[in-house]
Short mmCIF file of C-alpha atoms and ligand atoms in Angstrom, two decimals:
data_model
loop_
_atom_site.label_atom_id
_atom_site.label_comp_id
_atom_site.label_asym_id
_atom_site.label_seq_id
_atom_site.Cartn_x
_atom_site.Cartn_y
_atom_site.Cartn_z
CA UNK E 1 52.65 140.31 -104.39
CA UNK E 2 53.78 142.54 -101.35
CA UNK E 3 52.86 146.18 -101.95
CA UNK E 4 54.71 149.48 -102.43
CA UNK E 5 55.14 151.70 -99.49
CA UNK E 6 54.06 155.30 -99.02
CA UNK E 7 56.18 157.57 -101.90
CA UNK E 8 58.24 155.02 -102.61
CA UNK E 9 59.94 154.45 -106.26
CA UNK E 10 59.19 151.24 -108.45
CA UNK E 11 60.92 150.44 -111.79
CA UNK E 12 60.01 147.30 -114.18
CA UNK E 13 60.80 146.94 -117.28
CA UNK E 14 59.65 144.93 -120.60
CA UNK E 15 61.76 143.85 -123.82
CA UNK E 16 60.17 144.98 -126.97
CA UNK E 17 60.79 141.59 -128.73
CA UNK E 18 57.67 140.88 -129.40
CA UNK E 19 53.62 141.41 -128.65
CA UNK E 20 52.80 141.61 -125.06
CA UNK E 21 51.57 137.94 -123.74
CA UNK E 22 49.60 136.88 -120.64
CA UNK E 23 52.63 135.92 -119.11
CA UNK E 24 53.76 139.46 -119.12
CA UNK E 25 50.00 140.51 -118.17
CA UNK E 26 49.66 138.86 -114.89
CA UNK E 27 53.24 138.48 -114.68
CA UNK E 28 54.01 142.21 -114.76
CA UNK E 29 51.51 144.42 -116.14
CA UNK E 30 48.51 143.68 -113.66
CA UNK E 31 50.66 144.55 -110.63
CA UNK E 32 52.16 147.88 -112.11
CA UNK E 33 48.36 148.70 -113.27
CA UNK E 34 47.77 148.24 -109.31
CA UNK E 35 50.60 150.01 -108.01
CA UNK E 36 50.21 153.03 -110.16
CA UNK E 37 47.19 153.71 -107.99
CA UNK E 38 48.80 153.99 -104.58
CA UNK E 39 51.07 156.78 -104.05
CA UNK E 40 54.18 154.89 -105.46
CA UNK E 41 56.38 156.84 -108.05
CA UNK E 42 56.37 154.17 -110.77
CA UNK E 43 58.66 153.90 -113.58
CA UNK E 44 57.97 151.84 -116.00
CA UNK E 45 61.00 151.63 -119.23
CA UNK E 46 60.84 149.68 -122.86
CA UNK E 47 64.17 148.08 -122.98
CA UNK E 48 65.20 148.99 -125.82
CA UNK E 49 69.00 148.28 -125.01
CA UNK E 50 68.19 144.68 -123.81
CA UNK E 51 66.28 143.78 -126.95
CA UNK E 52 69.08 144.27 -128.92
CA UNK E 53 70.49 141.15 -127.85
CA UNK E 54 68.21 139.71 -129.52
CA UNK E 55 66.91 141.61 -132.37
CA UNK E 56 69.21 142.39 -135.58
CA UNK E 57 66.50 144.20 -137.40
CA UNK E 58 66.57 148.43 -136.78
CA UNK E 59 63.08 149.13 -138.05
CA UNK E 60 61.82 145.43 -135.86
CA UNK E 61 63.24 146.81 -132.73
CA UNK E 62 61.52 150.60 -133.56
CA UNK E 63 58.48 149.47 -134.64
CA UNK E 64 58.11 146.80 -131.34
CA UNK E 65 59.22 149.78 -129.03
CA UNK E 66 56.07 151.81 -130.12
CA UNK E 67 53.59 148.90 -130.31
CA UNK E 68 54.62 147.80 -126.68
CA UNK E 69 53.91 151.41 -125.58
CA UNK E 70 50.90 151.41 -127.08
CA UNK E 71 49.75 148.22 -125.57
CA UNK E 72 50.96 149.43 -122.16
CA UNK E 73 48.19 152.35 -122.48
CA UNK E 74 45.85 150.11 -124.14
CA UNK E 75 45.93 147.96 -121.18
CA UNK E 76 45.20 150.82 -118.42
CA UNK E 77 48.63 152.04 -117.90
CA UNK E 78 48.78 155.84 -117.27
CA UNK E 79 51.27 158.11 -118.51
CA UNK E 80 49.82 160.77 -116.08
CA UNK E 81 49.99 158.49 -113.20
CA UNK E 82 53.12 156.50 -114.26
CA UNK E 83 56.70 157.26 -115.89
CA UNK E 84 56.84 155.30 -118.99
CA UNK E 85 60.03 155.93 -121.17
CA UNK E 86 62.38 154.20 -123.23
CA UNK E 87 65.37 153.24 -121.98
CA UNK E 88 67.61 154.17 -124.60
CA UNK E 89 66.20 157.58 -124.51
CA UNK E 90 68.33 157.72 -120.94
CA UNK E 91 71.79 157.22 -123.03
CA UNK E 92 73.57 157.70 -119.21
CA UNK E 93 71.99 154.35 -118.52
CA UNK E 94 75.13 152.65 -120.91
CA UNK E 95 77.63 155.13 -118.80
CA UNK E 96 76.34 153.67 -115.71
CA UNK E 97 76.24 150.34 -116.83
CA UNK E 98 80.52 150.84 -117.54
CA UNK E 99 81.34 151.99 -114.43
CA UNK E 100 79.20 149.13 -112.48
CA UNK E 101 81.18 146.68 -115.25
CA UNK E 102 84.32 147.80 -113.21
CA UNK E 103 82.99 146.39 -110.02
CA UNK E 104 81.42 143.48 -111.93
CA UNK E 105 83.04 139.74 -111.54
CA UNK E 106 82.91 137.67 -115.11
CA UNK E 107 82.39 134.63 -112.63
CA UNK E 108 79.85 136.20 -111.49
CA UNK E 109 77.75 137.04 -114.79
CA UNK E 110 78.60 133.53 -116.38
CA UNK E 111 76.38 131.92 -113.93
CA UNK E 112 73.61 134.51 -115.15
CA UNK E 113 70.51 131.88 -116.57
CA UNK E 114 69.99 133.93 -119.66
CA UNK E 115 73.78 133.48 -120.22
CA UNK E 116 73.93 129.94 -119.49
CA UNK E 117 70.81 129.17 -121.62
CA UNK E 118 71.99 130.74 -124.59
CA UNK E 119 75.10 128.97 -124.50
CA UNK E 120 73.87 125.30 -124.17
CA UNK E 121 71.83 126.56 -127.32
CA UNK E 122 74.82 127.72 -129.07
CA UNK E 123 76.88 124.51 -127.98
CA UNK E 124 73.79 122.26 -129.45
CA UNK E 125 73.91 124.12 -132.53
CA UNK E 126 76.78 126.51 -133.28
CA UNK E 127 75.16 127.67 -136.61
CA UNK E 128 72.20 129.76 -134.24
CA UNK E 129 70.50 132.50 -135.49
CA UNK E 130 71.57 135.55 -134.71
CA UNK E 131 73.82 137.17 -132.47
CA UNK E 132 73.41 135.12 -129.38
CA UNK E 133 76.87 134.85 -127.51
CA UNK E 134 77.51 138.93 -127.71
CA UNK E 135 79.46 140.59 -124.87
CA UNK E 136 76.06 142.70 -124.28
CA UNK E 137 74.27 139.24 -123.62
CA UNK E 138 76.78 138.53 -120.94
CA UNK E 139 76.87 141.96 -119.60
CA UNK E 140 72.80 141.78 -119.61
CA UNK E 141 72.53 141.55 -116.18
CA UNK E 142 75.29 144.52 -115.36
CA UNK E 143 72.83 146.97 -118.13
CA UNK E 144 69.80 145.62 -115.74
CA UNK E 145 71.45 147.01 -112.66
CA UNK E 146 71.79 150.46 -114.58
CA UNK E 147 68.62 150.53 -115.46
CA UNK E 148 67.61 149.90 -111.78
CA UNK E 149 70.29 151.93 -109.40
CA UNK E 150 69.85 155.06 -112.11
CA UNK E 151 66.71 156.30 -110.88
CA UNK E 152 67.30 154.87 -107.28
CA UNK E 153 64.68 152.54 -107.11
CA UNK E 154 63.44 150.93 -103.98
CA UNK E 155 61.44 148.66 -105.43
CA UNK E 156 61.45 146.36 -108.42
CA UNK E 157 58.05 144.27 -109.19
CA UNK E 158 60.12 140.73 -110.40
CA UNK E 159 58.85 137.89 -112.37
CA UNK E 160 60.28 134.28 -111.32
CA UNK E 161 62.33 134.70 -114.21
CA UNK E 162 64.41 137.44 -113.13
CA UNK E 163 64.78 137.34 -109.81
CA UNK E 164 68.47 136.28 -110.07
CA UNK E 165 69.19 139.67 -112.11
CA UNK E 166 68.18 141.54 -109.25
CA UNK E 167 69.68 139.57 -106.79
CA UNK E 168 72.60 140.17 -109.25
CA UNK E 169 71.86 144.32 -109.77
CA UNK E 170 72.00 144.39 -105.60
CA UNK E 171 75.26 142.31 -105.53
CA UNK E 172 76.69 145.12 -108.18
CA UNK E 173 75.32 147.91 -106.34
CA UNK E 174 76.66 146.85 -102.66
CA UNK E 175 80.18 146.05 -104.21
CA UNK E 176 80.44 149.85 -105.23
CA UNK E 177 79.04 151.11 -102.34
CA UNK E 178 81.35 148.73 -100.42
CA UNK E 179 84.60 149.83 -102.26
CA UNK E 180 83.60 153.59 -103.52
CA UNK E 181 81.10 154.83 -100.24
CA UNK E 182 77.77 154.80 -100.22
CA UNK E 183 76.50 155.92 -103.46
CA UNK E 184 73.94 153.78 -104.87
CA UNK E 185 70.40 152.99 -103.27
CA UNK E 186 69.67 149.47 -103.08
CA UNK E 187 66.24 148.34 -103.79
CA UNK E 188 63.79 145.16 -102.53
CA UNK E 189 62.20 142.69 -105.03
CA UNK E 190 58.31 142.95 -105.04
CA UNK E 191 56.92 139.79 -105.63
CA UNK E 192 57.76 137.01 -103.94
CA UNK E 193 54.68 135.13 -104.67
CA UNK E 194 55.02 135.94 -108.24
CA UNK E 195 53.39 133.88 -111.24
CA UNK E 196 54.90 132.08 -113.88
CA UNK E 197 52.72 131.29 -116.88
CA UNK E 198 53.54 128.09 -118.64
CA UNK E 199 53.59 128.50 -122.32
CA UNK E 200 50.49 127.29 -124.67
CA UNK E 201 53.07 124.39 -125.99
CA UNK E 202 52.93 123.53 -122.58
CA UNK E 203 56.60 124.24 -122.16
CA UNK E 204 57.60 125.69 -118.37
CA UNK E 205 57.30 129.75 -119.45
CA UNK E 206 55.29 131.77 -122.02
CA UNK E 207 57.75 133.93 -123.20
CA UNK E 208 58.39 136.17 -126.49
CA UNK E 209 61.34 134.63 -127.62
CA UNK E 210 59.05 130.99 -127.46
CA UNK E 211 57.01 131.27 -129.99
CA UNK E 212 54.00 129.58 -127.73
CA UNK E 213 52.30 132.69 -126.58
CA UNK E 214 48.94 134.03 -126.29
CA UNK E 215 49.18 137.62 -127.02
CA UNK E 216 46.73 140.37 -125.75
CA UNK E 217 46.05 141.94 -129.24
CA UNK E 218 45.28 137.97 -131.02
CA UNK E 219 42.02 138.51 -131.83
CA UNK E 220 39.09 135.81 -131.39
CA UNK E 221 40.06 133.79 -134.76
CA UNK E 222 43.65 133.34 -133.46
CA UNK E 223 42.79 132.53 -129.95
CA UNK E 224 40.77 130.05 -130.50
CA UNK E 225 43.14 128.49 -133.36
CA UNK E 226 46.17 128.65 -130.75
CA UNK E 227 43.73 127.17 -127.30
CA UNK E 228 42.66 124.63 -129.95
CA UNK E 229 46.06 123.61 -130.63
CA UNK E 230 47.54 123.41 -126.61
CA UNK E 231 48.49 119.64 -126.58
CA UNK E 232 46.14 117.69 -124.07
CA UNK E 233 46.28 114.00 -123.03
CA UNK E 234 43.10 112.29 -122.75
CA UNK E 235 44.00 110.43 -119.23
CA UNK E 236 44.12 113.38 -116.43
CA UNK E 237 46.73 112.47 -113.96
CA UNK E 238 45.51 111.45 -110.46
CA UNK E 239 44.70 114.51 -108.20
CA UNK E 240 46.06 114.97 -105.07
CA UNK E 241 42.94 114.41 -102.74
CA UNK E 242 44.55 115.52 -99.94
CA UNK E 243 43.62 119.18 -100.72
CA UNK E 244 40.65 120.92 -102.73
CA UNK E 245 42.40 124.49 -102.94
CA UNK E 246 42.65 124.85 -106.85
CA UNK E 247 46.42 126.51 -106.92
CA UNK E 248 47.72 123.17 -105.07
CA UNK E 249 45.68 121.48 -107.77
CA UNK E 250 47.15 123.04 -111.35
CA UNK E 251 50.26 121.96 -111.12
CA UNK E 252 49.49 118.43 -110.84
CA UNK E 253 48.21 118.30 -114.09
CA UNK E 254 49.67 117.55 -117.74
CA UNK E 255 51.38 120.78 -118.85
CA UNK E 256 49.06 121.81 -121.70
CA UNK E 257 45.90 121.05 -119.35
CA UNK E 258 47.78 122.91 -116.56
CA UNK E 259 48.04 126.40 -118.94
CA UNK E 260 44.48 126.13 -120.20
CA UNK E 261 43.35 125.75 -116.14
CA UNK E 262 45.56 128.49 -115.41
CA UNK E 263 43.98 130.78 -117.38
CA UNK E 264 39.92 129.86 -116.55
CA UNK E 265 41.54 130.41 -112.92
CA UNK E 266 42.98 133.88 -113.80
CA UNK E 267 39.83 135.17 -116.07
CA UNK E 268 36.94 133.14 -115.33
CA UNK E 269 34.65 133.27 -112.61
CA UNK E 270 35.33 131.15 -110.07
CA UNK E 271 32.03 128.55 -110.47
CA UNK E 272 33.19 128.40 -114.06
CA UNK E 273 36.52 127.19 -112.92
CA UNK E 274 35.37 124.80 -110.04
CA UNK E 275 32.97 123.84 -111.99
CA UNK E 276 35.80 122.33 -115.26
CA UNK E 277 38.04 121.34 -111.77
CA UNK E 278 34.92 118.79 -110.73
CA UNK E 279 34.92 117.57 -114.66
CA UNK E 280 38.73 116.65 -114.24
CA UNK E 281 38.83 114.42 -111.24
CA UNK E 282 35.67 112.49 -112.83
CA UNK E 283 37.87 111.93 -116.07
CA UNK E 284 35.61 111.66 -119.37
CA UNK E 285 35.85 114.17 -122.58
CA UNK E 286 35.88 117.55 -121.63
CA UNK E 287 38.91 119.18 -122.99
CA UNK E 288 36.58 120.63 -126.08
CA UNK E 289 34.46 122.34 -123.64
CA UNK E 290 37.48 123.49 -121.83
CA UNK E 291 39.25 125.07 -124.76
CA UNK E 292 35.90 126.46 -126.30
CA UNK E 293 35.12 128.24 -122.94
CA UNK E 294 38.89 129.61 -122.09
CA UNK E 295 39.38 130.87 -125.71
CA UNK E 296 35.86 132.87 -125.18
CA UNK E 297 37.32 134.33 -121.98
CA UNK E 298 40.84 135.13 -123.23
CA UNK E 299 38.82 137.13 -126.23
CA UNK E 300 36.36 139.02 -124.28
CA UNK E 301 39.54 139.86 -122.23
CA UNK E 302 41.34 141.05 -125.46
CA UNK E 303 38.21 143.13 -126.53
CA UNK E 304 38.61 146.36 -125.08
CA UNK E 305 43.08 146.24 -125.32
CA UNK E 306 42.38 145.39 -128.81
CA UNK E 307 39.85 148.30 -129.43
CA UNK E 308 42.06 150.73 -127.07
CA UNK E 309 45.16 149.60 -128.99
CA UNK E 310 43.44 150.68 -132.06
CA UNK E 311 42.04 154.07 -130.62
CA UNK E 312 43.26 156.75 -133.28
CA UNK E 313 44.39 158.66 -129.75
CA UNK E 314 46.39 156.32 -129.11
CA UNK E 315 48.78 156.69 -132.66
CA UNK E 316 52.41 157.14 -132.81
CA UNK E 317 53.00 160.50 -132.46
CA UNK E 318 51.03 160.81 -128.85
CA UNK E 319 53.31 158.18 -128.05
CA UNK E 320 56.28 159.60 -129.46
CA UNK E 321 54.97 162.84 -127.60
CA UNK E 322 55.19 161.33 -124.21
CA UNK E 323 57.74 159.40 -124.32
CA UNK E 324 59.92 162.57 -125.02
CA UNK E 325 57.86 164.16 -122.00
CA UNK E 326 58.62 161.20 -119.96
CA UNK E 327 62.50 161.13 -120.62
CA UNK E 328 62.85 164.51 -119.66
CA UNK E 329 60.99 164.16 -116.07
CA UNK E 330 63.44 161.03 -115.68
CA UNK E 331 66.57 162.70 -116.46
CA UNK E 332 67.42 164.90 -113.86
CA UNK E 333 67.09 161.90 -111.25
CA UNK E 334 69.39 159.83 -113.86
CA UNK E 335 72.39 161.98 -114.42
CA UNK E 336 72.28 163.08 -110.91
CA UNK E 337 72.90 158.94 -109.85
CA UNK E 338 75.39 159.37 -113.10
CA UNK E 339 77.67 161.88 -111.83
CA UNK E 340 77.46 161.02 -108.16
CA UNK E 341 79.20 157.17 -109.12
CA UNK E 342 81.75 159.27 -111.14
CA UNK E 343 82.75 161.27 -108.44
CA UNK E 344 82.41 158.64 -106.08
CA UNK E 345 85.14 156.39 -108.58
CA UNK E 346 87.26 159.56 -108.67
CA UNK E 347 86.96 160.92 -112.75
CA UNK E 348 84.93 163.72 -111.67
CA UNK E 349 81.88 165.35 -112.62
CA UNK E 350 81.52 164.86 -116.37
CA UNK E 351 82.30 169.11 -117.67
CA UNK E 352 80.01 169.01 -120.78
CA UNK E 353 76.90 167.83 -118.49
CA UNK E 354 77.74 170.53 -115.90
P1 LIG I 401 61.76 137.35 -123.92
O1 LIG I 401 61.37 135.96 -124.37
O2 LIG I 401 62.19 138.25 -125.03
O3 LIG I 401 62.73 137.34 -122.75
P2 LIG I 401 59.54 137.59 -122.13
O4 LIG I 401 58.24 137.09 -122.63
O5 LIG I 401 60.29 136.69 -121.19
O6 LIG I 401 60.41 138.01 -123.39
P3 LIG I 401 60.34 139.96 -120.73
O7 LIG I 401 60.35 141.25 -121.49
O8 LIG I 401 61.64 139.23 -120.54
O9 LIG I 401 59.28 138.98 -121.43
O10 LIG I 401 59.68 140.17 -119.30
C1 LIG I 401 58.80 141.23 -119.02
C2 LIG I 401 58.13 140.97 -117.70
O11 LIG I 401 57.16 139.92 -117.86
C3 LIG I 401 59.07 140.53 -116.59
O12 LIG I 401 58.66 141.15 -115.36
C4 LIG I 401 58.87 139.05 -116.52
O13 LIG I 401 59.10 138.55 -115.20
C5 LIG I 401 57.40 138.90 -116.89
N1 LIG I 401 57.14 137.62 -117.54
C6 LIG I 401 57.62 137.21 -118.74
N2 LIG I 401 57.16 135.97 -119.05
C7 LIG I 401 56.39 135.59 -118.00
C8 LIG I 401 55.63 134.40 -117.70
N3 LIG I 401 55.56 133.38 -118.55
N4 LIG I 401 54.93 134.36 -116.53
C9 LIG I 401 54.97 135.41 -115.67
N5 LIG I 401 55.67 136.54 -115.88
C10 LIG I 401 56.38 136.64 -117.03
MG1 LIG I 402 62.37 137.24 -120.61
#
């Protein structure tokens, strides 16, 4: 992933819809545990907002919000060092996010992924859980430019999943600046090399909403249970000889064998991995070995989250504490972008702000 420059400000954000995965690990959270030590200004949200086009249940979507943020600083992430708030505790976001939706094509968000997804779900079964064909759902990607243009970000750390967003949130932002002057600060994508984690049912992403994730908090029981359970075919496919280098390797493989190689390459070290990568091209019985040794990295890897997680400093009320601290130091940048687009569109600074 390219790197931050000097002073420069980075914003990422994470859906509480579930327990943090390795997808969202080396996906996400490795590089904002990196870039919070350069001199970046890094903001890192909950989305809050965006969950709820998925979640229905209020004390779910509360109780998610403070377990995420609590895995965030079980996992290294520094609310000295970093801004970590949640989203809906910047209620200007959803102001923002209606005055981009006046510059913002339909066309344009009903070729959004998410969108298009969830409707070839809903088409294949119109009796869906939920509330998947909302207005916010479609609008999800004009909320996402909010969240980004608000604090005038010049750099967004993107998973391959949601690189069209941003490409979307720039497209929003130019239009504005195009029609109202130049108002809003368009950012770069960090990330071009970015990862994308199969999931354990050897589907093409790990993902919250997929119910085939391997969460940092599972403890070694649960591991184990879920490696032992990744589906694996007994006849490797033929390797690519042309080319040792591992990466050009994994994703030659059957999906569930490519995940569980994925991860000895991301935790294990590398003899351990080379050494499993020899065992495939001979063939033979080896997944046991495989699964034993991956699940007893992804644990010892879990160890010290899991006993951070549970640190009694780390409770709900330190986290309620900062995140109140952590809204207010965002604010003033917020409602400052906020009233700038409002003059800019010609309504005028808002009078019970001013
Ligand atoms: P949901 O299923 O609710 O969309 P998710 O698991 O996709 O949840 P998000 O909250 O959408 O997680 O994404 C948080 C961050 O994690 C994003 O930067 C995203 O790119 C990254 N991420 C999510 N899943 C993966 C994955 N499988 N591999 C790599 N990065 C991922
Ligand atoms: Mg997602």
């Amino acid at each position: 992933m390219s790197t931050a420059q000097s002073n420069e400000v980075i914003l990422s954000g994470i859906r509480p819809t579930g327990r943090l995965h390795y997808g969202n690990y080396f996906g996400a959270i490795w590089h904002f545990l990196r870039l919070q030590q350069t001199d970046a200004c890094c903001y890192y949200f909950i989305a809050d907002y965006h969950a709820l086009t998925t979640i229905t249940d209020r004390q779910e979507i509360y109780r998610a919000t403070l377990d995420m943020l609590r895995t965030y600083v079980a996992c290294g992430l520094d609310p000295e060092k970093s801004v970590i708030y949640r989203q809906s505790d910047l209620p200007c976001t959803a102001e923002l996010t209606l005055l981009l939706g006046m510059v913002t094509n339909i066309g344009h968000l009903e070729r959004g992924t998410t969108y298009k997804d969830k409707l070839a779900k809903v088409q294949d079964d119109p009796k869906i859980a939920g509330n998947p064909l909302s207005y916010g759902l479609l609008g999800y990607p004009v909320l996402m430019a909010a969240d980004i243009l608000i604090v005038r970000a010049d750099a967004v750390p993107v998973g391959d999943d949601q690189r069209q967003h941003l490409e979307m949130a720039c497209d929003i932002a130019a239009k504005f600046n195009h029609r109202f002057g130049e108002v809003l600060h368009i950012p770069r994508p960090l990330g071009r090399d970015a990862l994308r984690l199969p999931g354990l049912d050897g589907s093409e992403k790990m993902g919250k909403s997929e119910n085939n994730t391997l969460d940092l908090l599972d403890d070694p029981q649960t591991v184990l249970r879920k490696i032992k359970a990744v589906p694996t075919t007994t006849d490797p496919l033929p390797l690519d000889t042309d080319s040792d280098a591992p990466e050009v390797v994994i994703p030659k493989m059957p999906p569930g064998v490519g995940v569980l190689y994925r991860l000895l390459s991301l935790l294990a070290p590398e003899d351990v991995y080379l050494e499993f990568l020899g065992q495939y091209r001979a063939g033979g019985k080896f997944y046991g070995a495989l699964k034993k040794t991956v699940a007893e990295h992804v644990s010892n890897f879990n160890a010290p989250i899991i006993e951070k997680y549970h640190d009694p400093a780390n409770n709900d009320t330190s986290i309620e504490d900062f995140l109140r601290e952590n809204a207010k130091r965002v604010t003033p940048v917020a409602l400052e972008t906020v009233e700038a687009c409002r003059e800019a569109m010609g309504i005028g600074r808002s009078l019970y702000r001013a």
